[in-house]
PDB file of C-alpha atoms in Angstrom:
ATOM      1  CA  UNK A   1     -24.388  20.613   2.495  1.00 82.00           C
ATOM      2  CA  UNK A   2     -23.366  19.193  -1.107  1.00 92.00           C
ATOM      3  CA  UNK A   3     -21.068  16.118  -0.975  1.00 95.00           C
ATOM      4  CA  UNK A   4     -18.052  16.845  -3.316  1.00 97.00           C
ATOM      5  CA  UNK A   5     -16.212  14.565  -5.019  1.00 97.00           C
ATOM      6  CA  UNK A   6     -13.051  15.147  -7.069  1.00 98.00           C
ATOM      7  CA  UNK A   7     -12.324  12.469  -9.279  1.00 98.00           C
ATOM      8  CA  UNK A   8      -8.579  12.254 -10.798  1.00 98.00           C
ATOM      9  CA  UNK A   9      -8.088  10.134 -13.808  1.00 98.00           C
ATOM     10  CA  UNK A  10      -4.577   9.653 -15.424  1.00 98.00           C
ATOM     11  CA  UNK A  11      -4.554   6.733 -17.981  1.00 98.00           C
ATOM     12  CA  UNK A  12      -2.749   7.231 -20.904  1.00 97.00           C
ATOM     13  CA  UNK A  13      -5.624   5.549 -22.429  1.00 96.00           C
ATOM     14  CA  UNK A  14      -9.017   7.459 -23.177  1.00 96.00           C
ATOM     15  CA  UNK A  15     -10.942   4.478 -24.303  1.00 96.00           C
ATOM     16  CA  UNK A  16     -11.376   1.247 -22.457  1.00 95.00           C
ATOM     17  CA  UNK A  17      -9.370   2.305 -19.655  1.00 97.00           C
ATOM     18  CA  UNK A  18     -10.307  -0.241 -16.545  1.00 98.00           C
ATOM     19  CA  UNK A  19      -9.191   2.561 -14.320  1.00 98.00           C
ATOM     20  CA  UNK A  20     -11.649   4.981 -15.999  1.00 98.00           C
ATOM     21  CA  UNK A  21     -14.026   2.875 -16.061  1.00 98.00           C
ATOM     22  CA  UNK A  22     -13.415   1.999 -12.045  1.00 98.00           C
ATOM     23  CA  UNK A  23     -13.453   5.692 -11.284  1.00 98.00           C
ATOM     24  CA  UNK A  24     -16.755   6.624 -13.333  1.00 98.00           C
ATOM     25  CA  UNK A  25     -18.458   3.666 -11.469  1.00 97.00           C
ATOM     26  CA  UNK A  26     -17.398   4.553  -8.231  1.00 97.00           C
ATOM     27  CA  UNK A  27     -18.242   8.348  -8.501  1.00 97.00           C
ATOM     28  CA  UNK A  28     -21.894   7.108  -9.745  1.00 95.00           C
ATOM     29  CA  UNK A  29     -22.000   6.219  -6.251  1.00 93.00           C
ATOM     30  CA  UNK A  30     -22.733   9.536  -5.122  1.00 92.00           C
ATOM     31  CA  UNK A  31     -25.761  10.676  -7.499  1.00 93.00           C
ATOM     32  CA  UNK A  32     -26.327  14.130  -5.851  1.00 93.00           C
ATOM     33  CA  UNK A  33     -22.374  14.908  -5.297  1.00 95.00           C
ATOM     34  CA  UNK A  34     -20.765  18.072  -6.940  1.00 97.00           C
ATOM     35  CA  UNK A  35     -18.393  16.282  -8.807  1.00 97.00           C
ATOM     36  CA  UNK A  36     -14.908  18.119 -10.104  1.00 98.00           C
ATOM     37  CA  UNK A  37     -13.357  15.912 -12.410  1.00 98.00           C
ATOM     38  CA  UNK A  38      -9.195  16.425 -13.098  1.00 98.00           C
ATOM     39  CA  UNK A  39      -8.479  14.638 -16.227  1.00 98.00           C
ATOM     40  CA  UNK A  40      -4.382  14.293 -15.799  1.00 98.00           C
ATOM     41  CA  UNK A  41      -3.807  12.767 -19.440  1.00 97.00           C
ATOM     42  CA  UNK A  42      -6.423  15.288 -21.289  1.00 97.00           C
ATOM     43  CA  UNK A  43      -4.725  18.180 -19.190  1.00 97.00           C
ATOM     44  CA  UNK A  44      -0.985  17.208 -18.084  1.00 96.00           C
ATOM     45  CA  UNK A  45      -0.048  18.935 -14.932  1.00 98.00           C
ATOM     46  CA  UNK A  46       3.835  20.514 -15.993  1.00 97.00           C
ATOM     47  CA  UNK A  47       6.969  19.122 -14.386  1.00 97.00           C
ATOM     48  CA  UNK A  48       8.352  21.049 -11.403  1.00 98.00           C
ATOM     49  CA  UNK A  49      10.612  23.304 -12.380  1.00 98.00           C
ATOM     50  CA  UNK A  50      13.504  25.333 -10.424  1.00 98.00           C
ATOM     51  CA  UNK A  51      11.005  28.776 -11.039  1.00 98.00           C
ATOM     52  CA  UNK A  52       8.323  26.547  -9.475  1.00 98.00           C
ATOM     53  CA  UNK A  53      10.519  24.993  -6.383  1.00 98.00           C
ATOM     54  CA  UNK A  54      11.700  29.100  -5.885  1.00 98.00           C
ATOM     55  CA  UNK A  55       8.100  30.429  -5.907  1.00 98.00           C
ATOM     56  CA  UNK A  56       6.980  27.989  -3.996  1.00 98.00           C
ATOM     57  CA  UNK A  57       9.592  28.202  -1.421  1.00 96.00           C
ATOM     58  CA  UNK A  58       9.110  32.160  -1.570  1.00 97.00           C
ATOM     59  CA  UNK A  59       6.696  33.458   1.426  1.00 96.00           C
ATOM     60  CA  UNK A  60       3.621  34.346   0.094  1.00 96.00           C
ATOM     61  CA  UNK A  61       3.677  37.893   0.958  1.00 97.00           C
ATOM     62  CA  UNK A  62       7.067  38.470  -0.999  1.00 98.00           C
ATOM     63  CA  UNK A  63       5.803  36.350  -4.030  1.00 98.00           C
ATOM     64  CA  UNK A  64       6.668  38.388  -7.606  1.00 98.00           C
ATOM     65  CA  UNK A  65       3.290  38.522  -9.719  1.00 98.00           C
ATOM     66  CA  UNK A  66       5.566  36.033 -11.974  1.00 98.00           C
ATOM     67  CA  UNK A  67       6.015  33.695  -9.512  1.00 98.00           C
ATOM     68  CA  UNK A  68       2.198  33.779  -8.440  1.00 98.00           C
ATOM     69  CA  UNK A  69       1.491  33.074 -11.786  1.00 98.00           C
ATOM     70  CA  UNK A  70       3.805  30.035 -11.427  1.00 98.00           C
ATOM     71  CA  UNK A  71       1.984  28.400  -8.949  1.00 98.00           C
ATOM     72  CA  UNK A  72      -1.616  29.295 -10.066  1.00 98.00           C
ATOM     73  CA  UNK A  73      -2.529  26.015 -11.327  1.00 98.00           C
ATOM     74  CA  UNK A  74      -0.723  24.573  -8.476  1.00 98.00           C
ATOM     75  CA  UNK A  75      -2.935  26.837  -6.049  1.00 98.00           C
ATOM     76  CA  UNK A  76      -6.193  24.947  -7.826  1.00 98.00           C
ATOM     77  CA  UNK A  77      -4.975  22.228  -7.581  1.00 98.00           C
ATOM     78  CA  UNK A  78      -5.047  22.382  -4.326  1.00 98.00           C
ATOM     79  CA  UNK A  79      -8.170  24.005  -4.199  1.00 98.00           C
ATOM     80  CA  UNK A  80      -9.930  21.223  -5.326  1.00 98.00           C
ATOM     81  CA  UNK A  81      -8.386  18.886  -3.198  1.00 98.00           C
ATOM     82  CA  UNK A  82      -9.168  20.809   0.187  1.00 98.00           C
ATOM     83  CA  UNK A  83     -12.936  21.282  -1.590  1.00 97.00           C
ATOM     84  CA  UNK A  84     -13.359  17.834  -2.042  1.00 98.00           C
ATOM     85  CA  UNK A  85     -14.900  15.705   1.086  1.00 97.00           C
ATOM     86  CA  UNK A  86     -14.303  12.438  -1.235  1.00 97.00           C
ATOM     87  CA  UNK A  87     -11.382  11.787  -3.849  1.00 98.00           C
ATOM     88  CA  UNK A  88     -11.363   9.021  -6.592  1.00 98.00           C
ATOM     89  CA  UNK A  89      -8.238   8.449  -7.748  1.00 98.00           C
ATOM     90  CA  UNK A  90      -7.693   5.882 -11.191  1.00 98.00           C
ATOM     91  CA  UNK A  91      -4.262   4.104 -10.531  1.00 98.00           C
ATOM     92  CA  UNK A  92      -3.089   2.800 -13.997  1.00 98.00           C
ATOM     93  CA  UNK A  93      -0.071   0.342 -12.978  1.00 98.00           C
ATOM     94  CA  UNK A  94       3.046   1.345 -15.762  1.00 97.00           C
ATOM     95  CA  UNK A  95       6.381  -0.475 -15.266  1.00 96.00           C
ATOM     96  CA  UNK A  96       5.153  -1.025 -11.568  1.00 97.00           C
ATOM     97  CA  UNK A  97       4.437   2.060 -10.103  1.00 97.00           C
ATOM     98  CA  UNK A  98       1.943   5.421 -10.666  1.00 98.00           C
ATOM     99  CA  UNK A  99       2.482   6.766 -14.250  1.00 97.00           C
ATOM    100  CA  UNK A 100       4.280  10.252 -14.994  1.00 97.00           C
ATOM    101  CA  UNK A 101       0.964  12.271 -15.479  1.00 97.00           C
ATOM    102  CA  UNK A 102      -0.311  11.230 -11.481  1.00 98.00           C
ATOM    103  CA  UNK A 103       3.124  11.967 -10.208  1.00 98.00           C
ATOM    104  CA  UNK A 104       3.452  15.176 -11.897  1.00 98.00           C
ATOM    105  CA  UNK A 105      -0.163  15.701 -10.170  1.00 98.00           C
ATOM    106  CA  UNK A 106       1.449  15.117  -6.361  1.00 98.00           C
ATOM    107  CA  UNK A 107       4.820  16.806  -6.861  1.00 98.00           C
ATOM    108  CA  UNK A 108       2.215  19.968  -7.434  1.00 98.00           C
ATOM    109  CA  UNK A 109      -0.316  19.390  -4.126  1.00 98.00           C
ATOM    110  CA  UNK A 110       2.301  18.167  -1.556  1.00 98.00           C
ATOM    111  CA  UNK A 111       3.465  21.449  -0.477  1.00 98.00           C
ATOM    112  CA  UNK A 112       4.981  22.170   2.788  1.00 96.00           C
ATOM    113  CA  UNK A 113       2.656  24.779   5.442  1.00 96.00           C
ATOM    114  CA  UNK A 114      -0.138  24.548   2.625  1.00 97.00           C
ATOM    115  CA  UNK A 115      -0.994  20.695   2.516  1.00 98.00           C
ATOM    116  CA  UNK A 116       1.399  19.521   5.251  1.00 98.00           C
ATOM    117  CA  UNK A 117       4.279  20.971   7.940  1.00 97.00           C
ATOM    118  CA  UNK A 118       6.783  19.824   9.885  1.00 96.00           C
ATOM    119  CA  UNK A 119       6.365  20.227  13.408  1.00 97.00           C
ATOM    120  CA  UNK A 120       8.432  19.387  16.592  1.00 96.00           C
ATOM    121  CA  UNK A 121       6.628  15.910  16.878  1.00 95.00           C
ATOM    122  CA  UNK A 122       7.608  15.539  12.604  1.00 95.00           C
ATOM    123  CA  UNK A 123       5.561  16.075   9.802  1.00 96.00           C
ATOM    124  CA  UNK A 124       1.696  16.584  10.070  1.00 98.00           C
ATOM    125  CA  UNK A 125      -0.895  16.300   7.365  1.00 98.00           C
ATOM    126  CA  UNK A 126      -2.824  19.188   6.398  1.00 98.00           C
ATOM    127  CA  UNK A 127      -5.819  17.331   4.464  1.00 98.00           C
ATOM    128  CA  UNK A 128      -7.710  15.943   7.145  1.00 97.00           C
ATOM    129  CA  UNK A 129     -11.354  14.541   7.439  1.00 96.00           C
ATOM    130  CA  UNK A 130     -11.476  13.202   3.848  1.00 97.00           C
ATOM    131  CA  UNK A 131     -12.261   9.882   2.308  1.00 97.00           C
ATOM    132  CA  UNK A 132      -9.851   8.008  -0.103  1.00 98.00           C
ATOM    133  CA  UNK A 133     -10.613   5.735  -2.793  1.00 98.00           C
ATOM    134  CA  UNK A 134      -8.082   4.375  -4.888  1.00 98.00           C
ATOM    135  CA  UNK A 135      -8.823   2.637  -8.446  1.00 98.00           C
ATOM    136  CA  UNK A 136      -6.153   0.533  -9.210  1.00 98.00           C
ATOM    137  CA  UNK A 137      -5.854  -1.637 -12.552  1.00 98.00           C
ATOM    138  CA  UNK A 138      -2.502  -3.505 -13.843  1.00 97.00           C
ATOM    139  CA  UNK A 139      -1.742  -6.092 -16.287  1.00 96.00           C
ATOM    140  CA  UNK A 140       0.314  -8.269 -14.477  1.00 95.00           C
ATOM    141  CA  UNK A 141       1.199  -6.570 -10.845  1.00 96.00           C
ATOM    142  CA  UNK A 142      -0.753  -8.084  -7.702  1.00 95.00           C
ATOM    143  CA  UNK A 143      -1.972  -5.314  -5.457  1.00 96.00           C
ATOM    144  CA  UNK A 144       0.033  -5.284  -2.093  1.00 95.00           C
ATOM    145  CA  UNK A 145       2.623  -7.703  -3.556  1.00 96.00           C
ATOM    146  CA  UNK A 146       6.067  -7.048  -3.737  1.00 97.00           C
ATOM    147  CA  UNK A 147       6.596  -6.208  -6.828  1.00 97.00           C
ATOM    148  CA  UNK A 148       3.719  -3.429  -6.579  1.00 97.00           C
ATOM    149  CA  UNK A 149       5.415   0.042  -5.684  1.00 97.00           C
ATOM    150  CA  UNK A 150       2.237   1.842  -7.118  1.00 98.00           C
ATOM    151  CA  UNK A 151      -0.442   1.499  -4.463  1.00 98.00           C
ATOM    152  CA  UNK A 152       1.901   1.431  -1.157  1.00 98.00           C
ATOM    153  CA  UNK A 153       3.153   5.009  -2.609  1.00 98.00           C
ATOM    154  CA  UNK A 154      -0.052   6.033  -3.084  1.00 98.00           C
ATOM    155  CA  UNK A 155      -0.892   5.170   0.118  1.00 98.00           C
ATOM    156  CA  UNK A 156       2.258   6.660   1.891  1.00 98.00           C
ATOM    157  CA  UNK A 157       2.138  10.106   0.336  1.00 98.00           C
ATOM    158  CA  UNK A 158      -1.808  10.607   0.817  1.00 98.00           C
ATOM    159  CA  UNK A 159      -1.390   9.997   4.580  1.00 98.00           C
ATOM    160  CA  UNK A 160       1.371  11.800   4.592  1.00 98.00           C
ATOM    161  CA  UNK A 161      -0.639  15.143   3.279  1.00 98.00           C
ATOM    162  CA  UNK A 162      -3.254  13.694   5.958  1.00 98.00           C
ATOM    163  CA  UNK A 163      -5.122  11.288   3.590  1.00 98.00           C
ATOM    164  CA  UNK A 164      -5.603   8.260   6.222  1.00 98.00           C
ATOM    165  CA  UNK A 165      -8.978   7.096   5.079  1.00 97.00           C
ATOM    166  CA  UNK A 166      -7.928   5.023   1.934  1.00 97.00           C
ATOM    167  CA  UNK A 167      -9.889   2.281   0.747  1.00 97.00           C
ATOM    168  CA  UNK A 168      -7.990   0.213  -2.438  1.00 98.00           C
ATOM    169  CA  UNK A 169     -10.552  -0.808  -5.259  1.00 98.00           C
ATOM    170  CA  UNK A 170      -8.552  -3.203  -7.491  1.00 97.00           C
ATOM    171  CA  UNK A 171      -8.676  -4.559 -10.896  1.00 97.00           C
ATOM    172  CA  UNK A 172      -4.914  -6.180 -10.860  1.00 96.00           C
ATOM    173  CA  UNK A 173      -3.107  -8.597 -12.684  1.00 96.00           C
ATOM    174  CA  UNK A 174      -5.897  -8.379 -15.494  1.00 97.00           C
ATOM    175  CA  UNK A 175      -4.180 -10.255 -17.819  1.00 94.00           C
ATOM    176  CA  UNK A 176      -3.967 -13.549 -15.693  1.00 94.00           C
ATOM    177  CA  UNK A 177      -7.537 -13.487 -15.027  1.00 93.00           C
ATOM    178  CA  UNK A 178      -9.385 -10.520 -16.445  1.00 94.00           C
ATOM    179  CA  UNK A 179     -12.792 -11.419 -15.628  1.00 95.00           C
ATOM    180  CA  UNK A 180     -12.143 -12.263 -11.907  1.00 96.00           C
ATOM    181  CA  UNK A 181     -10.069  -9.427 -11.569  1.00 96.00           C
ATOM    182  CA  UNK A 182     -12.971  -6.988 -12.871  1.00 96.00           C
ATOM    183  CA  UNK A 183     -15.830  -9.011 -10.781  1.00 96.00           C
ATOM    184  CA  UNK A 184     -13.525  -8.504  -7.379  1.00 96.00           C
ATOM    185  CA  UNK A 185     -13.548  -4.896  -8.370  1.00 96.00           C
ATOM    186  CA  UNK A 186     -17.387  -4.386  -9.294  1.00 96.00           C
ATOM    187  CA  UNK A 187     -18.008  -6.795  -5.692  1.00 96.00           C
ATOM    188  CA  UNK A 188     -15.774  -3.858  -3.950  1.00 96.00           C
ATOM    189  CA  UNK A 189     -17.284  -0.918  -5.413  1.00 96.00           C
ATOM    190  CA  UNK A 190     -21.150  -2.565  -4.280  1.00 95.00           C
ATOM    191  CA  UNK A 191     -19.889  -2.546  -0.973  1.00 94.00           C
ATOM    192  CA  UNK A 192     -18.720   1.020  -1.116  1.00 91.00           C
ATOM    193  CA  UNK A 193     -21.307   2.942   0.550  1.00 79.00           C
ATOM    194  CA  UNK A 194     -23.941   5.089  -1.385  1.00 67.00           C
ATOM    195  CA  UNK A 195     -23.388   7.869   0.752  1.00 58.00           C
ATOM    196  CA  UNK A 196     -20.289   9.482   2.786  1.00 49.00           C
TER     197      UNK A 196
END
C-alpha cells in the first residue's frame, strides 16, 4: 500500500521560507509517498463563521444543500487528513505562536464526532495511527521555552484530535545563531527515518 503524506505549509513567505524549506526536505524523505500538499498561504482556509458553526453543528442527515456546501472544503480537509498515514506540518513562529492561516486550518479539522468526541471517560481522538512531524522555524523564540506558545499548542490540539506521535523538527531562534539553528534541524531530519 502507498505511503501518503500530506504536507501543510503556511508561511506568509513563498521564498526562502526555513519552514518550507524544512517541510520539502522532510517530505523528500519518503521518495515513493503519494504526497498531497495544502499550501495554507497560496490557498487561505476562510474564518469560521456563525453559517459554518450552524452547519456544522446541524446532523448530517438534516444538513440544507447550503449548509453542505458550507462545509465542503471543511469535509476535504478532513479528507486529507484521515488519508494521510504521515503529516508535515511548517510551523512559522509570528508574535509567538502559529500564524492566522494554520489556525484558520485547525478551527476547520477539529470537529466534534468527525475528528474527535466526547465520551463518558472525556474527549477521545478520532485520528489515530498517524505520524506527526512538526517544522518549526522562529526568529527569536526557543522551542519548548516559555515564551513559545506555538509548538506546545500544536502539540496539545493534534493529540487532542488523536495526533500522539509528534516528533518537533526545529530551526528556532534563527536570528541568534542561524547556522546552528539550521544544522540542528538538517541533523534531525537525517535521523528521521526513510520509511514509516
Amino acid at each position: 500500500m502507498t505511503h501518503t503524506v500530506l504536507r501543510l505549509d503556511a508561511s506568509a513567505r513563498l521564498q526562502d521560507s526555513v519552514t518550507r524549506d524544512l517541510t520539502g526536505r522532510i517530505t523528500a524523505r519518503w521518495p515513493e509517498a503519494r504526497i498531497i500538499h495544502r499550501d495554507l498561504a497560496v490557498t487561505p482556509v476562510p474564518q469560521l463563521t456563525e453559517g459554518w458553526l450552524n452547519a456544522n453543528f446541524t446532523p448530517a442527515d438534516q444538513r440544507s444543500p447550503e449548509q453542505i456546501e458550507t462545509l465542503a472544503l471543511s469535509d476535504e480537509l478532513v479528507g486529507e487528513l484521515q488519508q494521510a498515514d504521515t503529516i508535515v506540518i511548517g510551523l512559522p513562529v509570528y508574535n509567538f505562536a502559529p500564524p492566522s492561516a494554520l489556525k484558520a486550518w485547525i478551527d476547520n479539522v477539529a470537529r466534534v464526532g468527525v475528528t474527535f468526541r466526547y465520551t463518558e471517560n472525556g474527549p477521545e481522538g478520532l485520528l489515530k495511527g498517524k505520524r506527526v512531524i512538526l517544522a518549526m522555524a522562529s526568529d527569536g523564540t526557543g522551542a519548548g521555552s516559555e515564551i513559545d506558545f506555538a509548538s506546545p499548542y500544536m502539540r496539545h490540539i493534534l493529540g487532542f484530535l488523536g495526533l500522539t506521535d509528534l516528533t518537533l523538527v526545529a530551526a528556532d531562534r534563527l536570528l541568534l545563531d542561524g547556522e546552528t539553528s539550521r544544522a540542528k534541524a538538517s541533523g534531525q531530519i537525517e535521523s528521521l527515518p526513510a520509511v514509516a
